[in-house]
Short mmCIF file of C-alpha atoms in Angstrom, two decimals:
data_model
loop_
_atom_site.label_atom_id
_atom_site.label_comp_id
_atom_site.label_asym_id
_atom_site.label_seq_id
_atom_site.Cartn_x
_atom_site.Cartn_y
_atom_site.Cartn_z
CA MET Y 488 -49.22 98.18 291.50
CA ASN Y 489 -45.89 99.50 290.32
CA THR Y 490 -43.61 97.22 288.37
CA LEU Y 491 -40.55 98.27 290.34
CA GLU Y 492 -40.54 99.81 293.79
CA ILE Y 493 -37.46 100.99 295.62
CA ASN Y 494 -38.29 101.80 299.24
CA ASN Y 495 -35.94 103.58 301.65
CA LEU Y 496 -32.92 101.98 300.06
CA ARG Y 497 -29.67 102.47 301.96
CA LYS Y 498 -26.18 101.18 301.30
CA GLU Y 499 -23.12 101.46 303.47
CA TYR Y 500 -19.78 99.85 302.96
CA VAL Y 501 -16.69 99.46 305.09
CA ASP Y 502 -13.48 100.99 303.78
CA HIS Y 503 -10.83 98.27 303.85
CA TYR Y 504 -7.98 100.62 304.76
CA THR Y 505 -9.50 102.89 307.35
CA GLY Y 506 -12.17 100.52 308.66
CA GLU Y 507 -14.68 103.37 308.48
CA THR Y 508 -18.27 102.83 307.51
CA ILE Y 509 -19.04 104.93 304.45
CA PRO Y 510 -22.59 105.70 303.40
CA ALA Y 511 -22.98 105.31 299.62
CA ILE Y 512 -26.74 105.60 299.34
CA GLY Y 513 -28.37 107.76 302.00
CA GLU Y 514 -32.00 107.06 301.33
CA VAL Y 515 -33.55 106.42 297.95
CA THR Y 516 -37.24 105.86 297.29
CA PHE Y 517 -38.99 105.87 293.94
CA SER Y 518 -41.03 103.57 291.76
CA ILE Y 519 -41.50 102.76 288.11
CA GLY Y 520 -44.89 101.93 286.63
CA GLU Y 521 -45.50 99.34 283.94
CA GLY Y 522 -44.32 100.48 280.53
CA GLU Y 523 -42.68 103.57 281.99
CA PHE Y 524 -39.24 104.91 281.09
CA VAL Y 525 -37.50 106.34 284.14
CA SER Y 526 -33.98 107.76 284.14
CA VAL Y 527 -31.85 108.09 287.23
CA LEU Y 528 -29.55 111.05 286.88
CA GLY Y 529 -26.82 112.39 289.08
CA PRO Y 530 -23.27 113.63 289.26
CA SER Y 531 -20.61 110.98 288.76
CA GLY Y 532 -19.88 108.97 291.87
CA CYS Y 533 -23.30 109.71 293.33
CA GLY Y 534 -24.18 106.05 293.56
CA LYS Y 535 -26.68 105.76 290.72
CA THR Y 536 -24.98 102.67 289.33
CA THR Y 537 -24.92 101.27 292.87
CA VAL Y 538 -28.71 101.61 292.97
CA LEU Y 539 -28.93 99.76 289.65
CA ASN Y 540 -26.57 97.02 290.84
CA ILE Y 541 -28.70 96.52 293.95
CA VAL Y 542 -31.90 96.31 291.88
CA ALA Y 543 -30.16 93.84 289.55
CA GLY Y 544 -29.22 91.74 292.58
CA PHE Y 545 -25.48 91.99 291.94
CA ILE Y 546 -24.72 93.60 295.30
CA ASP Y 547 -26.41 93.62 298.70
CA HIS Y 548 -28.03 96.63 300.31
CA THR Y 549 -27.87 97.70 303.93
CA ALA Y 550 -31.53 98.57 304.45
CA GLY Y 551 -34.76 99.07 302.53
CA ASP Y 552 -36.61 97.02 299.93
CA VAL Y 553 -36.53 96.37 296.22
CA LEU Y 554 -39.86 95.00 294.97
CA VAL Y 555 -40.76 93.73 291.52
CA HIS Y 556 -44.54 93.46 291.22
CA GLY Y 557 -44.70 93.70 295.00
CA LYS Y 558 -42.29 90.83 295.58
CA SER Y 559 -38.97 91.42 297.30
CA VAL Y 560 -36.01 90.42 295.10
CA HIS Y 561 -32.76 88.78 296.16
CA GLY Y 562 -29.93 87.99 293.77
CA PRO Y 563 -29.96 88.38 289.99
CA GLY Y 564 -32.84 86.95 287.98
CA PRO Y 565 -34.30 86.94 284.47
CA ASP Y 566 -37.18 89.21 285.59
CA ARG Y 567 -34.62 92.06 285.59
CA GLY Y 568 -32.63 92.21 282.36
CA VAL Y 569 -29.45 94.27 282.40
CA VAL Y 570 -27.83 96.26 279.58
CA PHE Y 571 -24.25 97.08 280.62
CA GLN Y 572 -22.11 100.05 279.67
CA SER Y 573 -19.34 97.62 278.67
CA HIS Y 574 -22.02 95.64 276.74
CA ALA Y 575 -20.73 92.40 278.38
CA LEU Y 576 -21.55 90.30 275.33
CA PHE Y 577 -20.25 86.72 275.16
CA PRO Y 578 -17.34 86.91 272.70
CA TRP Y 579 -17.45 83.13 272.11
CA LYS Y 580 -21.03 83.26 270.88
CA THR Y 581 -22.33 84.59 267.59
CA VAL Y 582 -24.87 87.39 267.41
CA LEU Y 583 -27.59 84.73 267.30
CA GLY Y 584 -26.00 82.80 270.19
CA ASN Y 585 -25.92 85.95 272.29
CA VAL Y 586 -29.54 86.90 271.56
CA THR Y 587 -30.93 83.42 272.22
CA PHE Y 588 -28.88 82.90 275.41
CA GLY Y 589 -31.59 83.93 277.89
CA LEU Y 590 -34.31 81.93 276.12
CA ARG Y 591 -32.04 78.89 276.11
CA MET Y 592 -31.54 79.27 279.87
CA LYS Y 593 -35.35 79.37 280.21
CA GLY Y 594 -35.64 76.16 278.21
CA VAL Y 595 -37.44 77.65 275.21
CA PRO Y 596 -37.19 75.26 272.21
CA ARG Y 597 -34.74 76.12 269.46
CA VAL Y 598 -37.25 76.95 266.73
CA GLU Y 599 -39.09 79.39 268.97
CA ARG Y 600 -35.82 80.91 270.18
CA GLU Y 601 -34.68 81.60 266.68
CA ARG Y 602 -38.01 83.04 265.62
CA ALA Y 603 -37.99 85.43 268.59
CA ALA Y 604 -34.36 86.32 267.88
CA ALA Y 605 -35.13 87.12 264.24
CA ASP Y 606 -37.86 89.57 265.31
CA ILE Y 607 -35.65 91.32 267.83
CA LEU Y 608 -32.63 91.52 265.53
CA GLU Y 609 -34.89 93.09 262.90
CA LEU Y 610 -36.12 95.57 265.52
CA VAL Y 611 -32.62 96.68 266.52
CA GLY Y 612 -31.34 96.66 262.92
CA LEU Y 613 -29.02 93.67 263.13
CA SER Y 614 -30.73 91.33 260.65
CA GLY Y 615 -28.15 89.64 258.47
CA PHE Y 616 -25.47 89.69 261.20
CA GLU Y 617 -26.63 86.49 262.93
CA ARG Y 618 -23.44 84.54 262.19
CA LYS Y 619 -21.02 87.33 263.13
CA TYR Y 620 -19.11 87.38 266.39
CA PRO Y 621 -19.32 90.42 268.69
CA HIS Y 622 -15.74 91.53 267.93
CA GLU Y 623 -16.71 91.85 264.26
CA LEU Y 624 -19.33 94.50 265.12
CA SER Y 625 -18.85 98.23 265.70
CA GLY Y 626 -19.38 99.72 269.16
CA GLY Y 627 -22.86 100.91 268.26
CA MET Y 628 -23.87 97.52 266.89
CA GLN Y 629 -22.47 95.79 269.97
CA GLN Y 630 -24.68 97.92 272.16
CA ARG Y 631 -27.72 97.22 269.95
CA LEU Y 632 -26.96 93.54 270.47
CA GLY Y 633 -26.69 94.12 274.23
CA LEU Y 634 -30.15 95.67 274.08
CA ALA Y 635 -31.58 92.90 271.87
CA ARG Y 636 -30.18 90.22 274.17
CA VAL Y 637 -32.28 91.63 277.02
CA LEU Y 638 -35.40 92.71 275.06
CA VAL Y 639 -35.90 89.21 273.66
CA ASN Y 640 -36.42 87.81 277.17
CA GLU Y 641 -39.25 90.28 277.84
CA PRO Y 642 -38.12 90.97 281.41
CA GLU Y 643 -40.42 92.71 283.90
CA VAL Y 644 -37.98 95.60 283.98
CA MET Y 645 -34.95 96.51 281.88
CA LEU Y 646 -32.01 97.96 283.77
CA MET Y 647 -29.73 100.06 281.57
CA ASP Y 648 -26.43 101.20 283.07
CA GLU Y 649 -25.14 104.18 281.04
CA PRO Y 650 -25.34 102.04 277.91
CA PHE Y 651 -24.26 104.79 275.52
CA ALA Y 652 -21.59 106.45 277.66
CA SER Y 653 -18.61 104.92 275.86
CA ILE Y 654 -19.95 105.44 272.35
CA ASP Y 655 -19.00 108.33 270.07
CA ALA Y 656 -21.34 111.34 270.08
CA GLN Y 657 -22.90 110.87 266.65
CA THR Y 658 -23.61 107.17 267.07
CA ARG Y 659 -24.96 107.92 270.54
CA ARG Y 660 -27.57 110.30 269.10
CA LYS Y 661 -28.66 107.62 266.66
CA LEU Y 662 -28.84 104.97 269.37
CA GLN Y 663 -30.91 107.25 271.61
CA GLN Y 664 -33.30 107.86 268.73
CA ASP Y 665 -33.52 104.13 268.00
CA LEU Y 666 -34.03 103.27 271.66
CA THR Y 667 -36.93 105.75 271.80
CA GLU Y 668 -38.54 104.16 268.75
CA ILE Y 669 -38.10 100.68 270.21
CA PHE Y 670 -39.51 101.83 273.51
CA GLU Y 671 -42.52 103.43 271.84
CA LYS Y 672 -43.18 100.24 269.87
CA ARG Y 673 -42.71 97.69 272.66
CA ARG Y 674 -43.28 99.67 275.87
CA PRO Y 675 -40.90 97.78 278.15
CA THR Y 676 -40.44 99.07 281.69
CA VAL Y 677 -37.06 100.81 281.79
CA PHE Y 678 -34.74 101.90 284.60
CA PHE Y 679 -32.07 103.94 282.83
CA VAL Y 680 -28.94 105.26 284.56
CA THR Y 681 -27.13 108.20 282.98
CA HIS Y 682 -25.19 111.36 283.77
CA ASP Y 683 -26.21 113.02 280.50
CA ILE Y 684 -29.07 115.48 281.16
CA ASP Y 685 -30.20 115.79 277.51
CA GLU Y 686 -30.26 112.04 277.17
CA ALA Y 687 -32.31 111.60 280.35
CA VAL Y 688 -34.92 114.19 279.33
CA PHE Y 689 -35.16 113.01 275.73
CA LEU Y 690 -35.67 109.34 276.61
CA SER Y 691 -37.72 109.47 279.78
CA ASP Y 692 -41.25 109.77 281.09
CA ARG Y 693 -39.79 110.74 284.45
CA VAL Y 694 -36.31 111.73 285.63
CA VAL Y 695 -35.14 110.92 289.14
CA VAL Y 696 -32.41 113.37 290.13
CA LEU Y 697 -30.04 112.08 292.79
CA SER Y 698 -27.92 114.28 295.04
CA ALA Y 699 -24.19 113.79 295.53
CA ARG Y 700 -23.05 110.95 297.76
CA PRO Y 701 -24.53 109.72 300.03
CA SER Y 702 -27.29 109.91 297.49
CA THR Y 703 -30.85 110.84 298.18
CA VAL Y 704 -33.61 111.69 295.72
CA ALA Y 705 -33.28 115.43 295.11
CA GLU Y 706 -36.27 115.69 292.82
CA ILE Y 707 -38.48 113.64 290.52
CA ILE Y 708 -39.43 115.41 287.30
CA ASP Y 709 -42.32 114.43 285.04
CA VAL Y 710 -41.23 114.94 281.46
CA ASP Y 711 -44.29 116.15 279.64
CA LEU Y 712 -43.09 115.96 276.05
CA PRO Y 713 -45.18 114.37 273.30
CA ARG Y 714 -44.38 110.95 271.89
CA PRO Y 715 -43.30 109.73 269.39
CA ARG Y 716 -40.21 111.81 269.98
CA THR Y 717 -37.46 112.66 267.55
CA TRP Y 718 -34.30 114.55 268.42
CA ARG Y 719 -34.98 117.16 265.76
CA GLU Y 720 -38.44 118.05 267.06
CA THR Y 721 -37.76 117.54 270.74
CA VAL Y 722 -34.80 119.93 270.98
CA GLU Y 723 -36.95 122.62 269.37
CA ASP Y 724 -39.62 122.21 272.01
CA PRO Y 725 -39.06 125.05 274.54
CA ARG Y 726 -40.11 122.71 277.37
CA PHE Y 727 -37.15 120.45 276.58
CA ARG Y 728 -34.76 123.34 277.35
CA GLU Y 729 -36.75 124.24 280.44
CA TYR Y 730 -36.35 120.72 281.77
CA THR Y 731 -32.66 120.52 281.05
CA HIS Y 732 -31.96 123.97 282.53
CA HIS Y 733 -33.95 123.13 285.60
CA ILE Y 734 -32.02 119.90 286.12
CA GLU Y 735 -28.69 121.63 285.52
CA GLU Y 736 -29.52 124.12 288.26
CA ARG Y 737 -30.68 121.35 290.52
CA LEU Y 738 -27.35 119.57 290.08
CA GLY Y 739 -25.47 122.73 290.96
CA GLY Y 740 -24.99 124.02 287.42
CA GLY Y 741 -21.22 123.99 287.56
CA GLU Y 742 -20.94 120.24 287.79
CA PRO Y 743 -18.86 119.63 284.68
CA ASP Y 744 -19.46 115.92 284.58
CA ALA Y 745 -23.22 116.37 284.36
CA GLN Y 746 -22.79 117.89 280.93
CA ALA Y 747 -20.06 115.65 279.66
CA GLY Y 748 -20.86 112.79 277.32
CA MET A 1139 -34.24 101.91 261.78
CA THR A 1140 -32.84 101.51 258.32
CA THR A 1141 -29.25 102.60 258.37
CA ILE A 1142 -26.60 100.71 260.23
CA ASP A 1143 -23.22 101.75 261.46
CA SER A 1144 -20.55 99.88 259.56
CA PRO A 1145 -18.97 96.76 261.06
CA ALA A 1146 -15.70 97.25 262.87
CA ARG A 1147 -12.51 96.28 261.14
CA THR A 1148 -11.50 92.86 262.27
CA VAL A 1149 -8.70 93.12 264.75
CA GLY A 1150 -6.10 90.40 265.08
CA ARG A 1151 -5.03 87.77 262.63
CA VAL A 1152 -7.11 87.31 259.56
CA ARG A 1153 -7.07 83.88 257.95
CA ARG A 1154 -4.85 83.97 254.95
CA PRO A 1155 -5.92 82.54 251.62
CA GLY A 1156 -4.29 79.39 250.24
CA PRO A 1157 -1.19 80.66 248.37
CA ARG A 1158 -0.12 82.89 251.25
CA ARG A 1159 -0.36 79.99 253.66
CA GLY A 1160 1.76 77.92 251.31
CA SER A 1161 4.51 80.51 251.25
CA GLU A 1162 4.29 80.74 255.02
CA ALA A 1163 5.03 77.02 255.20
CA VAL A 1164 8.07 77.50 252.95
CA TRP A 1165 9.42 80.25 255.18
CA PHE A 1166 8.89 78.01 258.17
CA VAL A 1167 11.22 75.39 256.65
CA VAL A 1168 13.96 77.77 255.45
CA PRO A 1169 15.79 78.21 258.83
CA PHE A 1170 15.94 74.43 259.24
CA VAL A 1171 17.38 73.96 255.77
CA LEU A 1172 20.01 76.56 256.60
CA LEU A 1173 20.84 74.87 259.88
CA VAL A 1174 21.32 71.53 258.12
CA ALA A 1175 23.53 73.17 255.47
CA ILE A 1176 25.75 74.75 258.10
CA TRP A 1177 25.90 71.49 260.03
CA TRP A 1178 26.98 69.60 256.92
CA LEU A 1179 29.59 72.22 256.06
CA VAL A 1180 31.09 72.43 259.56
CA VAL A 1181 31.41 68.66 259.95
CA GLU A 1182 32.93 68.45 256.45
CA VAL A 1183 35.45 71.28 256.87
CA THR A 1184 36.58 70.45 260.41
CA GLY A 1185 36.72 66.72 259.68
CA THR A 1186 34.79 65.87 262.87
CA THR A 1187 34.47 62.14 263.35
CA ALA A 1188 31.16 60.37 263.81
CA ARG A 1189 32.31 59.46 267.33
CA THR A 1190 31.93 63.16 268.27
CA PHE A 1191 29.18 64.35 265.96
CA PRO A 1192 27.62 62.61 262.96
CA GLN A 1193 27.42 63.95 259.43
CA VAL A 1194 23.97 64.72 258.00
CA THR A 1195 24.14 61.58 255.87
CA ASP A 1196 24.88 59.43 258.95
CA VAL A 1197 21.73 60.68 260.59
CA ILE A 1198 19.65 60.03 257.49
CA ALA A 1199 21.10 56.54 257.33
CA ALA A 1200 20.32 55.99 261.01
CA LEU A 1201 16.75 57.16 260.45
CA ALA A 1202 16.35 54.78 257.50
CA GLU A 1203 17.79 51.95 259.55
CA MET A 1204 15.43 52.68 262.47
CA ALA A 1205 12.48 52.79 260.12
CA ALA A 1206 13.43 49.58 258.36
CA SER A 1207 14.04 47.60 261.54
CA GLY A 1208 10.70 48.64 263.06
CA ASP A 1209 12.46 50.33 265.98
CA LEU A 1210 11.16 53.72 264.88
CA ALA A 1211 7.52 52.60 264.89
CA ARG A 1212 7.95 50.83 268.23
CA HIS A 1213 9.58 53.81 269.98
CA LEU A 1214 7.26 56.31 268.39
CA GLY A 1215 4.17 54.29 269.28
CA ALA A 1216 5.25 53.85 272.89
CA SER A 1217 6.08 57.53 273.34
CA LEU A 1218 2.94 58.89 271.69
CA GLN A 1219 0.68 56.55 273.62
CA ARG A 1220 2.18 57.63 276.96
CA MET A 1221 2.03 61.26 275.93
CA LEU A 1222 -1.62 60.98 274.91
CA ILE A 1223 -2.73 59.23 278.11
CA GLY A 1224 -0.76 61.66 280.30
CA ALA A 1225 -2.09 64.69 278.45
CA VAL A 1226 -5.72 63.54 278.59
CA LEU A 1227 -5.37 62.85 282.32
CA ALA A 1228 -3.88 66.31 282.82
CA VAL A 1229 -6.69 68.01 280.88
CA VAL A 1230 -9.49 66.24 282.74
CA THR A 1231 -7.94 66.90 286.14
CA ALA A 1232 -6.30 70.31 285.78
CA ILE A 1233 -9.12 72.21 284.03
CA PRO A 1234 -11.86 71.36 286.58
CA PHE A 1235 -9.42 72.01 289.44
CA GLY A 1236 -8.35 75.31 287.87
CA ILE A 1237 -11.95 76.42 287.38
CA ALA A 1238 -12.77 75.58 291.00
CA LEU A 1239 -9.78 77.59 292.21
CA GLY A 1240 -10.43 80.46 289.80
CA SER A 1241 -14.03 80.91 290.86
CA SER A 1242 -13.30 80.85 294.59
CA PRO A 1243 -10.98 83.58 295.91
CA ARG A 1244 -10.57 81.66 299.15
CA LEU A 1245 -9.53 78.42 297.47
CA SER A 1246 -7.15 80.16 295.11
CA ALA A 1247 -5.56 82.18 297.93
CA PHE A 1248 -4.98 78.93 299.79
CA PHE A 1249 -3.60 76.93 296.88
CA SER A 1250 -1.68 79.54 294.91
CA PRO A 1251 1.59 79.39 296.96
CA LEU A 1252 1.52 75.59 296.63
CA LEU A 1253 0.87 75.91 292.93
CA ARG A 1254 3.79 78.27 292.35
CA PHE A 1255 6.03 75.99 294.38
CA SER A 1256 4.94 72.96 292.37
CA VAL A 1257 5.39 74.57 288.95
CA ALA A 1258 9.13 74.77 289.63
CA LEU A 1259 9.31 71.09 290.57
CA ALA A 1260 6.85 69.73 288.03
CA GLY A 1261 7.91 66.87 285.81
CA ILE A 1262 11.52 65.73 285.80
CA ALA A 1263 12.22 66.19 289.51
CA TRP A 1264 9.46 63.68 290.22
CA ILE A 1265 11.07 60.84 288.25
CA PRO A 1266 12.83 59.21 291.25
CA ILE A 1267 9.70 59.18 293.38
CA ALA A 1268 7.53 58.13 290.42
CA THR A 1269 9.70 55.06 289.80
CA LEU A 1270 9.66 54.22 293.51
CA TRP A 1271 5.87 54.36 293.58
CA LEU A 1272 4.99 52.96 290.20
CA GLY A 1273 8.03 50.92 289.19
CA TYR A 1274 9.91 51.14 285.92
CA GLY A 1275 7.51 51.25 282.98
CA ASP A 1276 4.58 52.99 281.36
CA ARG A 1277 2.86 54.06 284.55
CA ALA A 1278 5.83 56.04 285.87
CA VAL A 1279 6.25 57.81 282.51
CA ILE A 1280 2.54 58.63 282.26
CA PHE A 1281 2.66 59.98 285.79
CA ILE A 1282 5.56 62.27 284.82
CA VAL A 1283 3.73 63.57 281.73
CA TRP A 1284 0.60 64.23 283.79
CA ASN A 1285 2.60 65.85 286.56
CA ALA A 1286 4.62 68.03 284.18
CA MET A 1287 1.43 69.32 282.54
CA PHE A 1288 -0.87 69.52 285.53
CA PHE A 1289 0.50 72.57 287.33
CA ALA A 1290 1.01 74.77 284.27
CA LEU A 1291 -2.46 73.91 283.02
CA THR A 1292 -4.05 74.49 286.42
CA TYR A 1293 -2.23 77.77 286.89
CA ASN A 1294 -3.32 79.12 283.49
CA THR A 1295 -6.90 77.95 283.96
CA VAL A 1296 -7.08 79.82 287.27
CA LEU A 1297 -5.69 82.90 285.58
CA GLY A 1298 -8.17 82.59 282.72
CA VAL A 1299 -11.17 82.35 285.03
CA GLN A 1300 -9.98 85.30 287.09
CA GLN A 1301 -9.61 87.42 283.95
CA ILE A 1302 -13.25 87.00 282.90
CA PRO A 1303 -14.88 90.43 283.37
CA VAL A 1304 -17.30 90.45 286.30
CA GLN A 1305 -19.97 91.96 284.01
CA THR A 1306 -19.86 88.92 281.73
CA VAL A 1307 -20.68 86.60 284.62
CA ARG A 1308 -23.31 89.04 285.88
CA ALA A 1309 -24.91 89.18 282.43
CA ALA A 1310 -25.25 85.39 282.42
CA ARG A 1311 -26.66 85.31 285.94
CA SER A 1312 -29.19 88.02 285.16
CA MET A 1313 -30.39 85.90 282.24
CA GLY A 1314 -31.11 82.99 284.55
CA THR A 1315 -27.86 80.99 284.44
CA ARG A 1316 -27.57 79.12 287.71
CA GLY A 1317 -25.11 76.90 289.55
CA PRO A 1318 -22.93 74.53 287.54
CA ARG A 1319 -24.30 75.87 284.26
CA ILE A 1320 -22.20 79.00 284.79
CA VAL A 1321 -19.10 76.81 284.46
CA TRP A 1322 -20.08 75.39 281.10
CA GLU A 1323 -21.66 78.52 279.66
CA VAL A 1324 -19.27 81.22 280.88
CA LEU A 1325 -16.22 80.15 282.89
CA LEU A 1326 -14.93 77.50 280.50
CA PRO A 1327 -15.28 79.45 277.24
CA GLY A 1328 -14.26 82.69 278.97
CA ALA A 1329 -11.06 81.11 280.29
CA LEU A 1330 -10.27 79.32 277.03
CA PRO A 1331 -7.64 81.77 275.72
CA SER A 1332 -5.61 81.25 278.85
CA ILE A 1333 -6.35 77.50 278.91
CA VAL A 1334 -4.94 77.18 275.37
CA THR A 1335 -1.80 78.98 276.53
CA GLY A 1336 -1.57 76.61 279.49
CA LEU A 1337 -2.03 73.65 277.17
CA ARG A 1338 0.80 74.85 274.98
CA ILE A 1339 3.17 75.42 277.90
CA GLY A 1340 2.03 72.21 279.59
CA LEU A 1341 2.49 70.05 276.50
CA GLY A 1342 6.02 71.44 276.18
CA TYR A 1343 6.78 70.48 279.78
CA GLY A 1344 5.05 67.14 279.30
CA TRP A 1345 7.03 66.34 276.18
CA ARG A 1346 10.33 67.06 277.90
CA GLY A 1347 9.23 65.10 280.96
CA LEU A 1348 8.32 62.19 278.71
CA VAL A 1349 11.75 62.01 277.11
CA ALA A 1350 13.54 62.33 280.45
CA ALA A 1351 11.38 59.68 282.11
CA GLU A 1352 11.84 57.29 279.18
CA ILE A 1353 15.61 57.60 279.45
CA ILE A 1354 15.44 56.38 283.00
CA ALA A 1355 12.34 54.32 283.43
CA THR A 1356 11.59 52.19 280.36
CA ASN A 1357 12.79 49.93 277.60
CA ALA A 1358 10.88 51.54 274.75
CA GLY A 1359 10.20 55.06 273.52
CA LEU A 1360 12.19 57.88 271.99
CA GLY A 1361 13.94 58.69 275.25
CA TYR A 1362 14.99 55.09 275.61
CA ALA A 1363 16.27 55.07 272.01
CA LEU A 1364 18.47 58.06 272.93
CA PHE A 1365 19.76 56.31 276.03
CA LEU A 1366 20.48 53.07 274.18
CA ALA A 1367 22.33 54.83 271.36
CA GLN A 1368 24.46 56.72 273.88
CA SER A 1369 25.58 53.48 275.51
CA GLN A 1370 26.57 52.22 272.07
CA PHE A 1371 28.30 55.49 271.04
CA ASP A 1372 25.92 55.65 268.08
CA THR A 1373 25.77 59.42 267.52
CA GLY A 1374 23.76 58.97 264.31
CA VAL A 1375 20.85 57.42 266.24
CA ILE A 1376 21.23 59.97 269.06
CA ILE A 1377 20.82 62.91 266.70
CA ALA A 1378 18.13 61.10 264.70
CA SER A 1379 16.11 60.58 267.89
CA MET A 1380 16.55 64.22 268.86
CA VAL A 1381 15.36 65.30 265.44
CA ILE A 1382 12.26 63.09 265.74
CA ILE A 1383 11.49 64.49 269.20
CA GLY A 1384 11.75 68.05 267.91
CA VAL A 1385 9.77 67.43 264.73
CA LEU A 1386 6.99 65.67 266.63
CA TRP A 1387 6.68 68.65 268.94
CA LEU A 1388 6.46 71.01 265.98
CA LEU A 1389 3.78 68.83 264.39
CA MET A 1390 1.82 68.68 267.63
CA ASP A 1391 1.98 72.45 267.94
CA ARG A 1392 1.06 73.14 264.32
CA LEU A 1393 -1.53 70.44 263.74
CA LEU A 1394 -3.20 70.38 267.15
CA LEU A 1395 -2.74 73.62 269.05
CA ALA A 1396 -2.67 76.14 266.22
CA PRO A 1397 -5.96 74.92 264.67
CA LEU A 1398 -7.58 74.80 268.12
CA GLU A 1399 -6.54 78.39 268.65
CA ARG A 1400 -7.71 79.47 265.20
CA ARG A 1401 -11.12 77.90 265.60
CA THR A 1402 -11.82 79.27 269.05
CA VAL A 1403 -9.80 82.09 270.50
CA GLU A 1404 -8.95 83.83 267.21
CA ARG A 1405 -12.39 83.30 265.71
CA TRP A 1406 -13.93 84.90 268.79
CA GLY A 1407 -11.50 87.81 268.76
CA MET A 1408 -10.17 86.87 272.18
CA LYS A 1409 -6.43 87.15 272.00
CA ALA A 1410 -4.49 84.40 273.69
CA VAL A 1411 -2.39 85.58 276.60
CA SER A 1412 1.19 84.44 276.50
#
């Protein structure tokens, strides 16, 4: 059984000014297996974040099903952890307070919470920053914390909404590399939304390419690149370029946003 | 993962070390010293009589007299007690009400015209009706303090809740935060910068309301002391009472609100909206 299944998902909304019904998601079906890293890629405005928001339970869908381990989901829940582009950390909580938040909500005792937090902070490279507040961290560190805050809860599936999109190019490379290492160590199930083709291919086991709005699945590509992956080795692999060129063509080549950071 | 990107430079006010804070305090006092000097000089040069405006020394004498006779302690005690009760009542009523309005678009749409209307009327304009309902005494004054604070505090709490990014609330929900726990874990701390602003504005309104209500409705308190001195043409006591009212407000702001802000909003890097 797949960890996450998205079946015939459709989303329409009513424009408040014109009263027209606008289709946002035409028909999207794909699934993610346990321990699999799947990216959803598409031109900006194609509705990929809408798909993620529906899976997260933040917004309703018009038709279709979202199943986690075969069970239909409604509303947000700790089985689906979300890493936001805007990181959405709690500014009034320390690094430790942010990381232990989900465990506290679950009722995990303090000692256990802090032990789990120490492991995760070590994993994302934030040991020693426990007492800092989010505003005292750099953008890259904030996003590591956003990742740690979700990883520590061991959700069934991690939903990542363009987490590196607003981070400078060099730090982004480093974060992608680190995310790959973390993924290879822990094997969480990941649903990753991005508009960066290189990022999608580098990180993923499979890439789901969405068409422009109303979005449908244009193609699903198996990324057959060896793990562990490093940027240096992966970009030299001719298959990496084949994948990215193929996806570029699929997206219409000229789509400037698909290449932009 | 061995290397780490460097921490961001801390934005906003950094806590100053001891000596700097000391010099800050000195600079805080300087304008007041200047004001007193000018006051003394003007009264001296123009030969103004105490009937019109007292000399600095008259006011100091009046203060000493008030302190010695026990009037100062009595008025101060009465005023502060009413202020405290009114303020606590305002906090425990306005913040929950504001959070309820802020988290429900329907409720806030319904109440916001009423709220705007009431902000203009809050406090002093209610004194006649307060004395009709509650008689002359503590209860009417406490009602005025509560009333003066309530609307400003509610309004700013609503604003604070509405300014919390939707992603922050979503993050909490997706980590299993349910029902009323959202209020305690997210809405209250998230709205705190704006709540502190509301508290500051509200306490200012409340303080003014207190003095006005005491002038009319009681036989103790700083406002009453002002009123009594006026009927006896005692300008020394009038100005002395005004000075006490002003100094108390400054102390409240510096010793209560500023530390609250430093420990929460500034520490968290959430700038207070003003």
